[in-house]
Amino acid sequence: MATLQDVANKAGVSTSTVSRILHGKGKFTSAVQKNVHQAIKELNYQPNSNAQALASNKVALVGIITPNIAAPFYGRVASGGAATAREHQYKTLIANSFRDAEDELNAIYSFVAQGCRNIILHSMTLSDEKLIELARQIKGLVILGRYVEKIANRCVWIDNVKASKLAAEYILQKGHKKVAVLSYAQTQCDPSQRLTGAKLAFMEAGLEIPEDLIIFNDGQVADGRLSVQKLLDNKAEFTAIIAYNDLIAIGAIKELVKRGIKVPQDVSVIGFDNLFLAEISTPELTSVNYPIEEMSRYAVELSIRLTEQPNIHIEQTHLFISSIVERDSTADVNQNLVAAVVTS
Amino acid sequence: MATLQDVANKAGVSTSTVSRILHGKGKFTSAVQKNVHQAIKELNYQPNSNAQALASNKVALVGIITPNIAAPFYGRVASGGAATAREHQYKTLIANSFRDAEDELNAIYSFVAQGCRNIILHSMTLSDEKLIELARQIKGLVILGRYVEKIANRCVWIDNVKASKLAAEYILQKGHKKVAVLSYAQTQCDPSQRLTGAKLAFMEAGLEIPEDLIIFNDGQVADGRLSVQKLLDNKAEFTAIIAYNDLIAIGAIKELVKRGIKVPQDVSVIGFDNLFLAEISTPELTSVNYPIEEMSRYAVELSIRLTEQPNIHIEQTHLFISSIVERDSTADVNQNLVAAVVTS
DNA sequence: CTGTTAGCGCATTCAC
DNA sequence: GTGAATGCGCTAACAG
């Protein structure tokens, strides 16, 4: 690989001149510029980014940390973020945390060790305190999908309580009163907030969700099936299901249909995330939209602003809006079935 | 961030000693070792990987380049690769090429500029010659999902012709003779090979696929729908569809069902890739399995071997096996319907 | 406008 | 076994 020195020699100037021209700092005789550009082209020169990083203490690198980019939801985080990074001529570093706090910290520190200060973190394991501490240390740290009061200006999030309440209200509006909730067996953040939101809607309607209609599972399609099995085995009575996410919802539908229970005629199902999958499911899945890709793009923009504008003060939190996308898995409650279905 | 110097000062030794201990090179008094480790811990020292890279001309970085990691297929490439990289204590760099040859080259060069020699490339745009040239320059370049004769030992691939032939044979075995092929409108690699495979199977059976039953599209779910629309609008006669990939297959099924054509009773549909989605579709999709995640893991292993063992000679190409995963979207041809369905 | 100089943090000779 | 010295390729003062 050709170095700056090579280019400088070839163009008959010093390395600093080449460096300046490369970065468009200051002005130069156009003759010199031409020579330099010529030399760069002829030598196919590419700056060594490690040396750049070392010398300038800056790297054009966005690090994205999610539980697992193979999951469709996080895949969108990665692709949105990577695309935006690229627009700003940043490269993208990826790490999976696999929902492990230690792995997550390791990922962060290894990014930092590379001088990467632009980190987009979708964390479900670290404590608020830890995040606050990290945010103080890392200028470009942006928290995705979670709200932490003290660093609200670093948070790009949706209001899970509100969104889930919306979903529950939508179900209530359709006349459903006996509703099962398939939640995610994790004590933090999203799952508990979404559960709260659903409960809230019912409370406001003068109803409540009995504990035996709330099933916790592991958030995958297979878990949705299992949860429905459990409900039916317990002879639970319900005419609708509010699922923590689309995967669970799809699993639930599959199991219901397998048991001869029609969706949405007998039971309505609503998901959350509005993944690509929602349109593939049969019936197509009604879901709460989670604009994660836009959020991820925004998060990268924000992070870059945070690091490139040294004295920037952002007095704003970054709240995105979710809304119901109505498809075919939900319908008005069928009064005739209210008792029958349920004990099938 | 603490530096090597800080650690050395604190431990009362020189930087070179610390460096050696860090890499386990040579032997030391255990007292010194303890001091150093202590200092490292106390200072929470993390080596600066840019400096390491610059000094040693090595980086523990695997670069993965695919058209778009948001696509489910490439998401699996990224996650498999990232997981394996992590096991070897390599970090993972991601870039999307968006099927653009220039973007792809830029991504490669920017990785190289970082000293990254471990590159996993899923290219559908670069020519064989270019890939050969790149392979010569980049010791750890591994080509995923494509076979290039002259650098066969760098290729981790499946035999698309054979796999697609298998799919066609499977359909033929079920008695289908009028079969539509939904291919991908791209002249290179996989699409044309898969088409060839299907044609081959028919030829060997003394049949052929008429040109008007071969539709080219853009490979997404919506395109599958459109292609089926086109077929039906043309009053094409067919009892089975062989799709280039699962997305097309799912779109095709959706459109067929919408038109009142039953899958698999009236028309059988087989996909390719065996994505997660295949199980979500209704009916569940029969598909050709593409062990892409294992392949991606293997590719990373291979790349690391290639760079870490300087004089390694690999006299082997890395061919993975694909096989049919039978689900519910395919069935024996229904003789009564052969004429009827088709002209619906 | 341009060249000289001095590091960035680390690995790696070479001495001792 | 350990320390001192050198340089990886580049940026950023500082001179001129």
XYZ file of C-alpha atoms (C1' of nucleotides) in Angstrom:
720
model
C 0.000 0.000 0.000
C 1.223 3.425 -0.880
C 1.750 5.846 2.002
C 1.425 9.581 2.356
C 5.161 9.806 1.991
C 5.038 8.028 -1.344
C 2.451 10.456 -2.588
C 4.441 13.417 -1.307
C 7.611 12.196 -2.997
C 5.865 11.575 -6.255
C 4.186 14.965 -6.208
C 7.369 16.691 -5.077
C 5.829 18.194 -1.943
C 5.802 17.427 1.761
C 3.497 15.035 3.527
C 1.714 17.789 5.341
C 0.768 19.440 2.095
C -0.711 16.220 0.862
C -2.519 15.748 4.131
C -3.961 19.237 3.962
C -5.085 18.844 0.390
C -6.677 15.558 1.315
C -8.709 17.252 3.993
C -9.341 20.470 2.137
C -7.684 22.577 4.820
C -6.202 25.854 3.631
C -5.520 26.859 0.046
C -2.984 25.756 -2.485
C -1.663 26.543 -5.906
C -3.776 24.613 -8.323
C -0.630 23.180 -9.873
C 0.289 21.537 -6.579
C -3.227 20.261 -6.174
C -3.144 18.667 -9.567
C 0.169 16.998 -8.946
C -1.000 15.624 -5.663
C -4.271 14.315 -6.993
C -2.441 12.789 -9.879
C -0.004 11.041 -7.587
C -2.816 9.785 -5.404
C -4.549 8.295 -8.375
C -1.450 6.766 -9.882
C -0.383 5.161 -6.630
C -3.934 4.181 -5.801
C -3.296 5.703 -2.409
C -5.644 4.903 0.464
C -4.955 6.516 3.815
C -4.218 4.047 6.555
C -7.101 4.604 8.887
C -5.294 3.222 11.881
C -2.591 5.797 11.516
C -5.175 8.499 10.968
C -7.022 7.443 14.047
C -3.885 7.309 16.119
C -2.632 10.691 15.032
C -5.878 12.578 15.149
C -7.529 10.696 17.940
C -10.621 10.456 15.797
C -12.155 7.586 13.903
C -14.954 7.622 11.421
C -16.574 4.539 12.842
C -20.065 3.934 14.107
C -20.428 1.002 16.441
C -23.801 -0.682 16.663
C -24.539 -3.046 19.516
C -27.730 -5.073 19.609
C -28.680 -8.395 21.161
C -28.520 -10.217 17.849
C -28.548 -8.840 14.332
C -29.918 -12.088 12.973
C -33.270 -11.235 14.560
C -35.387 -9.336 12.051
C -35.924 -6.418 14.379
C -32.227 -5.878 15.010
C -31.386 -6.511 11.413
C -33.272 -3.338 10.676
C -31.324 -1.501 13.353
C -28.107 -2.563 11.713
C -29.102 -1.815 8.177
C -30.608 1.583 8.917
C -27.610 2.558 10.972
C -25.086 1.259 8.487
C -26.736 3.106 5.632
C -26.704 6.411 7.478
C -23.150 5.892 8.668
C -22.118 5.343 5.119
C -23.774 8.557 3.991
C -21.523 10.374 6.443
C -18.526 8.364 5.301
C -18.363 6.483 8.533
C -17.791 2.775 8.643
C -19.906 0.465 10.697
C -18.812 -1.875 13.411
C -21.257 -4.481 14.623
C -21.434 -6.481 17.805
C -24.024 -8.785 19.256
C -24.518 -8.731 22.994
C -26.704 -11.841 23.116
C -28.517 -10.192 26.013
C -25.520 -10.598 28.222
C -24.451 -7.596 30.256
C -20.804 -8.554 30.271
C -20.689 -9.145 26.534
C -22.356 -5.821 26.077
C -19.767 -4.008 28.151
C -16.958 -5.822 26.394
C -18.354 -4.770 23.062
C -18.525 -1.174 24.191
C -15.010 -1.149 25.555
C -13.590 -2.800 22.509
C -15.214 -0.145 20.356
C -13.816 2.550 22.583
C -10.401 0.935 22.406
C -10.563 1.530 18.703
C -11.228 5.163 19.336
C -14.825 4.736 18.287
C -16.958 7.296 20.071
C -20.059 6.883 17.995
C -21.876 4.032 19.603
C -25.507 3.096 19.114
C -26.560 0.829 21.926
C -29.718 -1.188 22.150
C -29.345 -2.471 25.658
C -31.742 -4.565 27.631
C -29.312 -5.638 30.304
C -27.330 -2.681 31.599
C -28.670 -0.639 34.468
C -29.674 2.988 34.087
C -26.749 3.980 36.269
C -24.274 2.164 34.101
C -25.715 3.771 30.991
C -25.464 7.198 32.566
C -21.859 6.560 33.468
C -21.082 5.348 29.956
C -22.809 8.326 28.406
C -20.591 10.602 30.417
C -17.484 8.838 29.184
C -18.514 8.414 25.594
C -19.535 11.608 23.873
C -21.291 9.917 20.979
C -23.162 7.221 22.872
C -26.804 7.047 21.886
C -29.307 4.754 23.558
C -31.779 3.171 21.207
C -35.186 1.889 22.269
C -34.973 2.902 25.874
C -35.547 5.993 27.932
C -33.185 6.968 30.724
C -34.248 10.130 32.456
C -30.856 11.621 33.233
C -29.575 11.195 29.714
C -32.843 11.821 27.967
C -31.061 13.789 25.260
C -29.182 10.650 24.300
C -32.261 8.476 24.049
C -34.019 7.588 20.837
C -37.111 5.715 21.884
C -40.795 5.033 21.697
C -43.246 5.166 24.534
C -43.890 1.484 25.095
C -46.544 2.047 27.713
C -48.495 4.325 25.447
C -48.050 2.152 22.372
C -49.155 -0.954 24.163
C -52.058 0.904 25.721
C -53.045 1.880 22.211
C -53.027 -1.750 21.179
C -55.167 -2.721 24.145
C -57.601 0.118 23.500
C -57.885 -0.994 19.925
C -58.776 -4.490 21.102
C -61.228 -3.147 23.672
C -62.868 -1.019 21.051
C -63.603 -4.132 19.103
C -65.617 -5.366 22.054
C -63.135 -7.830 23.462
C -63.217 -8.141 27.219
C -61.484 -11.414 27.866
C -58.039 -10.831 26.559
C -54.881 -12.838 27.001
C -51.496 -11.151 27.079
C -48.439 -13.017 25.832
C -45.554 -11.178 27.394
C -41.837 -11.620 27.319
C -40.095 -13.257 30.237
C -37.679 -10.515 30.964
C -38.039 -8.187 33.831
C -36.682 -5.080 32.213
C -37.789 -2.284 29.990
C -40.032 -3.072 27.075
C -41.806 -6.169 28.336
C -42.898 -4.739 31.633
C -43.791 -1.405 30.063
C -45.924 -3.020 27.424
C -47.656 -5.108 30.015
C -48.278 -2.007 32.058
C -49.727 -0.241 29.045
C -52.174 -3.050 28.383
C -53.232 -3.207 32.017
C -53.710 0.536 32.056
C -56.085 0.479 29.130
C -58.157 -2.188 30.811
C -58.182 -0.349 34.091
C -59.435 2.780 32.421
C -62.177 0.713 30.834
C -63.156 -0.597 34.248
C -61.824 -4.035 33.440
C -58.798 -6.025 34.313
C -56.637 -8.745 32.922
C -56.671 -11.776 35.183
C -53.266 -13.120 36.063
C -53.925 -16.499 34.499
C -54.374 -14.843 31.123
C -50.899 -13.376 31.279
C -48.299 -15.787 29.985
C -44.583 -15.088 29.899
C -42.401 -16.648 27.270
C -39.143 -16.281 25.359
C -40.314 -14.130 22.534
C -39.903 -16.447 19.567
C -42.480 -17.967 17.227
C -42.294 -21.316 18.969
C -42.918 -19.602 22.286
C -46.090 -18.043 20.960
C -47.335 -21.516 20.127
C -46.412 -22.858 23.518
C -48.131 -20.036 25.314
C -51.362 -20.643 23.441
C -51.097 -24.327 24.230
C -50.752 -23.459 27.852
C -53.786 -21.171 27.730
C -55.936 -23.748 26.014
C -54.769 -26.554 28.246
C -55.785 -24.444 31.207
C -59.172 -23.922 29.579
C -58.627 -20.219 29.748
C -61.371 -18.048 28.302
C -60.366 -15.332 25.883
C -61.401 -13.789 22.582
C -58.272 -11.822 21.854
C -54.522 -11.972 22.334
C -52.158 -9.066 22.784
C -48.652 -10.259 22.025
C -45.398 -8.734 23.147
C -44.073 -8.930 19.589
C -44.909 -10.144 16.113
C -43.037 -13.397 16.476
C -45.106 -14.415 19.463
C -48.254 -13.256 17.704
C -47.497 -15.351 14.656
C -46.778 -18.410 16.772
C -50.030 -17.838 18.609
C -51.986 -17.635 15.369
C -50.373 -20.803 14.092
C -51.344 -22.714 17.198
C -54.878 -21.340 17.270
C -55.450 -22.262 13.647
C -53.992 -25.697 14.213
C -56.524 -26.245 16.976
C -59.340 -25.217 14.668
C -59.801 -21.814 16.220
C -60.293 -19.179 13.571
C -58.354 -15.928 13.502
C -59.850 -13.354 13.627
C -63.400 -14.762 13.702
C -62.933 -16.607 16.980
C -59.887 -14.913 18.408
C -58.227 -11.644 17.448
C -54.461 -11.332 17.643
C -52.386 -8.169 17.673
C -48.601 -8.066 17.504
C -45.950 -5.449 18.108
C -43.049 -4.211 15.950
C -44.746 -4.428 12.574
C -41.988 -6.536 11.135
C -41.851 -7.536 7.545
C -43.225 -10.869 8.781
C -46.560 -9.341 9.683
C -47.467 -9.230 6.019
C -46.382 -12.770 5.431
C -48.464 -14.293 8.137
C -51.913 -15.646 7.277
C -54.071 -13.867 8.176
C -51.879 -10.821 7.853
C -51.042 -9.533 11.266
C -52.380 -6.362 12.835
C -49.449 -4.837 14.677
C -48.122 -1.795 16.467
C -45.641 -0.085 14.223
C -42.168 0.415 15.652
C -40.272 2.770 13.332
C -36.986 1.193 14.302
C -35.182 1.732 11.062
C -35.843 5.454 11.045
C -34.897 5.551 14.680
C -31.641 3.823 13.969
C -30.851 6.246 11.177
C -31.695 9.131 13.435
C -29.584 7.717 16.227
C -26.547 7.636 13.983
C -27.141 11.223 12.869
C -27.478 12.270 16.461
C -24.340 10.481 17.520
C -22.349 12.102 14.758
C -23.658 15.539 15.647
C -22.755 14.899 19.247
C -19.141 14.147 18.402
C -18.556 16.518 15.522
C -19.972 19.603 17.160
C -17.942 19.805 20.321
C -20.015 22.197 22.361
C -23.407 21.132 21.188
C -26.164 21.194 23.756
C -29.151 19.107 22.953
C -32.071 19.928 25.184
C -34.394 17.437 23.684
C -35.252 13.821 23.944
C -35.947 11.873 20.792
C -39.329 10.282 21.058
C -40.737 8.442 18.066
C -44.345 7.636 17.491
C -45.908 4.245 17.099
C -49.315 3.549 15.729
C -51.544 0.633 14.908
C -51.260 -0.938 11.491
C -54.529 -2.687 10.953
C -54.532 -5.914 9.003
C -56.570 -9.091 9.066
C -55.831 -10.740 12.385
C -58.218 -8.612 14.408
C -61.995 -8.221 14.255
C -64.975 -7.294 16.370
C -65.678 -9.821 19.051
C -68.076 -12.544 18.025
C -70.600 -12.650 20.880
C -71.752 -16.141 20.056
C -68.319 -17.475 20.560
C -67.311 -15.759 23.692
C -67.986 -18.771 25.821
C -67.589 -21.535 23.302
C -64.219 -20.902 21.739
C -62.477 -20.588 24.833
C -63.069 -23.867 26.405
C -62.427 -25.759 23.212
C -7.852 5.950 28.611
C -4.833 4.494 30.270
C -1.891 3.692 28.022
C 0.808 1.090 28.084
C 3.092 3.717 29.537
C 0.721 4.291 32.436
C 0.654 0.614 33.190
C 4.424 0.388 32.968
C 4.881 3.320 35.338
C 2.439 1.945 37.825
C 4.020 -1.495 37.758
C 7.523 -0.050 37.863
C 8.649 -1.701 34.652
C 9.138 -0.692 31.041
C 6.517 -0.649 28.328
C 8.155 -3.478 26.483
C 7.830 -5.735 29.488
C 4.170 -4.965 29.765
C 3.702 -5.537 26.082
C 5.434 -8.897 26.276
C 3.431 -10.007 29.251
C 0.270 -8.976 27.502
C 1.126 -11.231 24.599
C 2.673 -14.018 26.625
C 5.987 -13.721 24.849
C 9.042 -14.773 26.815
C 9.217 -15.466 30.543
C 9.119 -13.215 33.554
C 9.468 -13.250 37.298
C 6.075 -13.976 38.701
C 6.363 -10.890 40.901
C 6.618 -8.690 37.841
C 3.705 -10.463 36.237
C 1.550 -9.884 39.245
C 2.399 -6.220 39.418
C 1.626 -5.737 35.786
C -1.665 -7.553 35.908
C -2.577 -5.608 38.983
C -1.791 -2.317 37.296
C -3.761 -3.311 34.225
C -6.745 -4.078 36.349
C -6.513 -0.973 38.475
C -6.159 1.327 35.506
C -8.762 -0.571 33.545
C -6.267 -0.590 30.735
C -7.471 -1.381 27.224
C -4.902 -1.492 24.451
C -5.527 1.047 21.732
C -6.238 -1.129 18.756
C -5.282 1.543 16.272
C -1.835 1.791 17.752
C -1.572 -1.975 17.878
C -2.582 -2.228 14.283
C -0.168 0.456 13.221
C 2.765 -1.001 15.067
C 2.208 -4.628 14.255
C 0.576 -4.226 10.889
C -2.112 -6.629 12.005
C -5.720 -6.124 12.965
C -8.152 -8.518 14.531
C -11.025 -7.474 12.329
C -13.290 -9.469 10.091
C -15.026 -7.480 7.391
C -18.288 -8.805 6.029
C -19.690 -7.413 2.812
C -23.127 -8.386 1.570
C -25.715 -6.666 -0.593
C -27.880 -5.746 2.372
C -27.860 -7.123 5.878
C -31.468 -6.138 6.386
C -32.488 -8.954 4.057
C -33.125 -12.093 6.087
C -30.656 -14.142 4.100
C -27.789 -11.716 4.591
C -28.706 -11.127 8.181
C -27.777 -14.720 8.742
C -24.476 -14.194 6.980
C -23.701 -11.325 9.299
C -24.766 -12.988 12.484
C -23.011 -16.275 11.804
C -19.864 -14.488 10.786
C -19.919 -12.065 13.691
C -20.394 -14.873 16.183
C -17.436 -16.826 14.850
C -15.279 -13.726 14.645
C -16.031 -13.059 18.251
C -15.014 -16.561 19.263
C -11.613 -15.813 17.779
C -11.520 -12.422 19.450
C -11.901 -10.631 16.189
C -14.245 -7.735 15.777
C -16.686 -7.467 12.939
C -16.959 -4.758 10.358
C -20.061 -4.661 8.191
C -20.753 -3.052 4.868
C -23.650 -3.219 2.465
C -22.881 -3.145 -1.223
C -26.477 -2.662 -2.346
C -25.598 -4.739 -5.389
C -23.412 -1.979 -6.705
C -19.986 -2.951 -7.969
C -18.429 0.367 -7.073
C -19.813 0.368 -3.562
C -18.554 -3.123 -3.186
C -15.035 -2.189 -4.199
C -15.097 0.869 -1.972
C -16.116 -1.278 0.938
C -13.277 -3.687 0.257
C -10.699 -0.948 -0.050
C -11.879 0.818 3.046
C -11.535 -2.414 4.968
C -8.079 -2.918 3.571
C -7.177 0.641 4.508
C -7.869 -0.341 8.054
C -5.445 -3.172 7.721
C -8.270 -5.659 7.663
C -7.220 -8.681 5.682
C -10.025 -10.936 6.750
C -12.812 -10.189 4.361
C -15.886 -12.277 3.689
C -17.427 -11.190 0.455
C -20.812 -12.124 -0.920
C -20.544 -10.546 -4.314
C -23.012 -10.665 -7.140
C -21.549 -7.816 -9.113
C -17.796 -8.181 -9.430
C -16.341 -10.178 -12.276
C -14.402 -13.386 -11.747
C -11.249 -11.620 -12.897
C -11.647 -8.868 -10.354
C -12.224 -11.384 -7.595
C -9.118 -13.296 -8.594
C -7.107 -10.104 -8.535
C -8.475 -9.168 -5.128
C -7.813 -12.630 -3.761
C -4.202 -12.269 -4.769
C -3.905 -8.952 -2.953
C -5.844 -9.890 0.136
C -4.613 -12.991 1.891
C -7.754 -13.496 3.940
C -10.369 -12.834 1.291
C -13.035 -15.522 1.195
C -15.799 -15.611 -1.389
C -19.151 -16.662 -0.052
C -21.915 -18.160 -2.162
C -20.030 -18.235 -5.418
C -17.555 -20.461 -7.155
C -14.609 -19.032 -9.017
C -12.453 -21.720 -10.572
C -9.043 -20.120 -10.176
C -9.530 -19.339 -6.527
C -11.585 -22.385 -5.689
C -9.790 -22.731 -2.370
C -11.203 -19.371 -1.307
C -14.780 -20.195 -2.211
C -17.421 -21.298 0.254
C -20.409 -22.176 -1.843
C -23.241 -24.450 -2.775
C -23.882 -25.984 -6.152
C -26.828 -23.922 -7.341
C -27.322 -25.925 -10.491
C -27.493 -29.157 -8.582
C -29.666 -27.763 -5.818
C -32.131 -26.264 -8.241
C -32.120 -29.459 -10.276
C -32.993 -31.279 -7.097
C -35.941 -28.963 -6.587
C -37.142 -29.509 -10.119
C -36.750 -33.271 -9.812
C -38.746 -33.183 -6.644
C -41.534 -31.373 -8.463
C -41.347 -33.734 -11.420
C -41.522 -36.693 -9.091
C -44.811 -35.390 -7.859
C -46.139 -35.691 -11.373
C -46.003 -32.028 -12.349
C -45.222 -31.431 -15.974
C -46.403 -27.889 -16.522
C -44.203 -25.897 -14.247
C -43.595 -22.183 -14.051
C -40.235 -20.817 -12.948
C -40.047 -17.492 -11.156
C -36.481 -16.386 -11.588
C -34.525 -13.366 -10.558
C -33.840 -10.624 -13.033
C -30.129 -10.610 -12.723
C -27.835 -12.084 -15.273
C -25.165 -13.349 -12.958
C -24.417 -16.314 -10.774
C -27.205 -17.796 -8.728
C -30.225 -16.866 -10.827
C -28.929 -18.215 -14.085
C -27.483 -21.291 -12.415
C -30.719 -22.098 -10.699
C -32.603 -21.673 -13.918
C -30.138 -23.960 -15.637
C -30.609 -26.556 -12.926
C -34.352 -26.567 -13.363
C -34.098 -26.796 -17.136
C -31.640 -29.648 -16.817
C -33.991 -31.696 -14.696
C -36.743 -31.233 -17.224
C -34.502 -32.072 -20.099
C -33.443 -35.305 -18.468
C -37.103 -36.119 -18.007
C -37.701 -35.545 -21.687
C -39.643 -32.348 -20.996
C -38.963 -28.693 -21.246
C -40.024 -25.460 -19.659
C -41.630 -23.173 -22.204
C -40.256 -19.654 -22.250
C -43.597 -18.085 -21.387
C -43.601 -19.949 -18.070
C -40.309 -18.371 -17.070
C -40.830 -15.013 -15.416
C -38.046 -12.771 -14.208
C -38.564 -10.440 -11.292
C -36.805 -8.537 -8.529
C -36.748 -11.192 -5.882
C -39.023 -9.714 -3.234
C -42.389 -10.882 -1.919
C -44.245 -8.287 -3.957
C -42.446 -9.466 -7.069
C -43.637 -12.998 -6.498
C -47.179 -11.704 -6.478
C -46.661 -9.708 -9.639
C -45.142 -12.630 -11.470
C -48.102 -14.834 -10.653
C -50.431 -12.082 -11.794
C -48.565 -11.962 -15.051
C -48.812 -15.713 -15.477
C -52.499 -15.783 -14.773
C -53.222 -12.783 -16.932
C -51.485 -14.583 -19.756
C -53.657 -17.607 -19.064
C -50.539 -19.647 -18.626
C -51.073 -23.301 -17.753
C -49.125 -24.686 -14.811
C -49.565 -26.893 -11.775
C -46.386 -25.990 -9.963
C -44.037 -23.092 -9.398
C -40.318 -23.230 -8.791
C -39.239 -19.975 -7.254
C -35.763 -18.461 -7.206
C -36.084 -17.797 -3.493
C -38.469 -18.038 -0.559
C -39.617 -14.446 -0.796
C -40.793 -14.903 -4.355
C -42.386 -18.203 -3.402
C -44.305 -16.628 -0.557
C -45.506 -13.798 -2.746
C -46.589 -16.324 -5.337
C -48.546 -18.317 -2.778
C -50.239 -15.168 -1.512
C -51.373 -14.212 -4.977
C -52.536 -17.710 -5.857
C -54.570 -17.984 -2.693
C -56.028 -14.553 -3.253
C -57.221 -15.697 -6.655
C -58.865 -18.740 -5.120
C -56.222 -21.143 -6.299
C -55.343 -23.607 -3.564
C -51.777 -24.361 -2.547
C -50.785 -27.175 -2.758
C -53.980 -28.819 -4.005
C -54.141 -26.830 -7.221
C -50.618 -25.543 -7.513
C -47.460 -26.627 -5.726
C -44.834 -24.051 -4.827
C -41.230 -24.638 -3.880
C -38.853 -21.952 -2.650
C -35.126 -21.676 -2.159
C -33.010 -20.650 0.881
C -35.165 -22.174 3.579
C -35.402 -18.918 5.465
C -37.060 -18.584 8.770
C -40.010 -17.219 6.796
C -40.695 -20.581 5.204
C -42.198 -21.773 8.452
C -44.297 -18.689 8.866
C -45.956 -18.869 5.506
C -49.307 -20.592 5.205
C -49.087 -23.240 3.964
C -45.582 -23.723 5.274
C -43.179 -23.542 2.420
C -41.246 -26.440 0.949
C -37.806 -25.071 0.218
C -34.256 -25.915 -0.724
C -32.095 -25.505 2.322
C -29.157 -23.138 1.997
C -26.902 -23.607 5.032
C -25.752 -20.020 4.821
C -25.145 -19.457 8.484
C -22.826 -22.425 8.795
C -21.166 -21.349 5.601
C -20.602 -17.901 6.962
C -19.103 -19.278 10.142
C -16.900 -21.555 8.123
C -15.835 -18.695 5.879
C -14.639 -16.699 8.860
C -12.698 -19.675 10.199
C -11.137 -20.176 6.823
C -10.202 -16.541 6.477
C -8.542 -16.500 9.854
C -6.577 -19.656 9.081
C -5.488 -18.101 5.820
C -4.020 -15.062 7.528
C -2.724 -16.569 10.732
C -0.893 -19.467 9.162
C 1.398 -17.708 6.740
C 2.442 -20.593 4.525
C -0.759 -22.519 4.569
C -1.736 -24.258 1.369
C -5.345 -25.170 1.047
C -5.945 -27.573 -1.779
C -9.628 -27.806 -1.313
C -12.737 -25.976 -2.271
C -15.482 -25.568 0.288
C -18.677 -26.957 -1.093
C -21.724 -27.140 1.126
C -24.717 -29.333 0.578
C -28.276 -28.238 0.071
C -31.277 -30.448 0.336
C -35.035 -30.244 0.107
C -36.969 -29.399 3.237
C -40.418 -30.724 2.632
C -43.319 -28.801 4.072
C -46.893 -28.173 3.019
C -46.723 -26.103 -0.131
C -46.064 -29.026 -2.457
C -48.155 -32.062 -3.307
C -48.740 -34.621 -6.027
C -50.282 -33.123 -9.092
C -54.054 -33.199 -9.148
C -54.883 -34.610 -12.572
C -58.411 -33.251 -12.540
C -57.153 -29.770 -12.231
C -54.358 -29.750 -14.695
C -56.382 -28.000 -17.319
C -58.855 -26.185 -15.148
C -56.744 -24.311 -12.664
C -54.518 -22.861 -15.077
C -56.870 -20.923 -17.144
C -58.729 -19.559 -14.163
C 0.790 28.892 0.854
C 4.252 25.237 2.286
C 7.988 22.481 4.888
C 9.841 20.928 9.481
C 9.035 18.801 13.643
C 7.052 16.209 17.070
C 4.260 12.949 18.731
C -0.309 9.517 18.784
C 0.248 4.146 21.538
C 2.172 0.242 20.653
C 5.408 -3.848 19.014
C 9.826 -5.114 18.260
C 14.436 -5.115 17.410
C 18.775 -4.899 19.929
C 21.561 -4.490 23.823
C 22.504 -5.502 28.644
C 14.501 -11.554 32.157
C 14.349 -6.690 31.156
C 15.018 -1.754 29.316
C 16.126 1.681 25.586
C 15.490 2.917 21.098
C 13.177 2.909 16.756
C 9.352 3.282 13.589
C 4.417 1.992 11.924
C 1.579 6.281 8.762
C -0.502 10.069 9.782
C -2.028 14.887 11.844
C -1.136 19.179 13.784
C 1.238 22.725 15.684
C 4.916 25.813 14.539
C 7.831 28.289 11.569
C 8.790 30.582 7.568
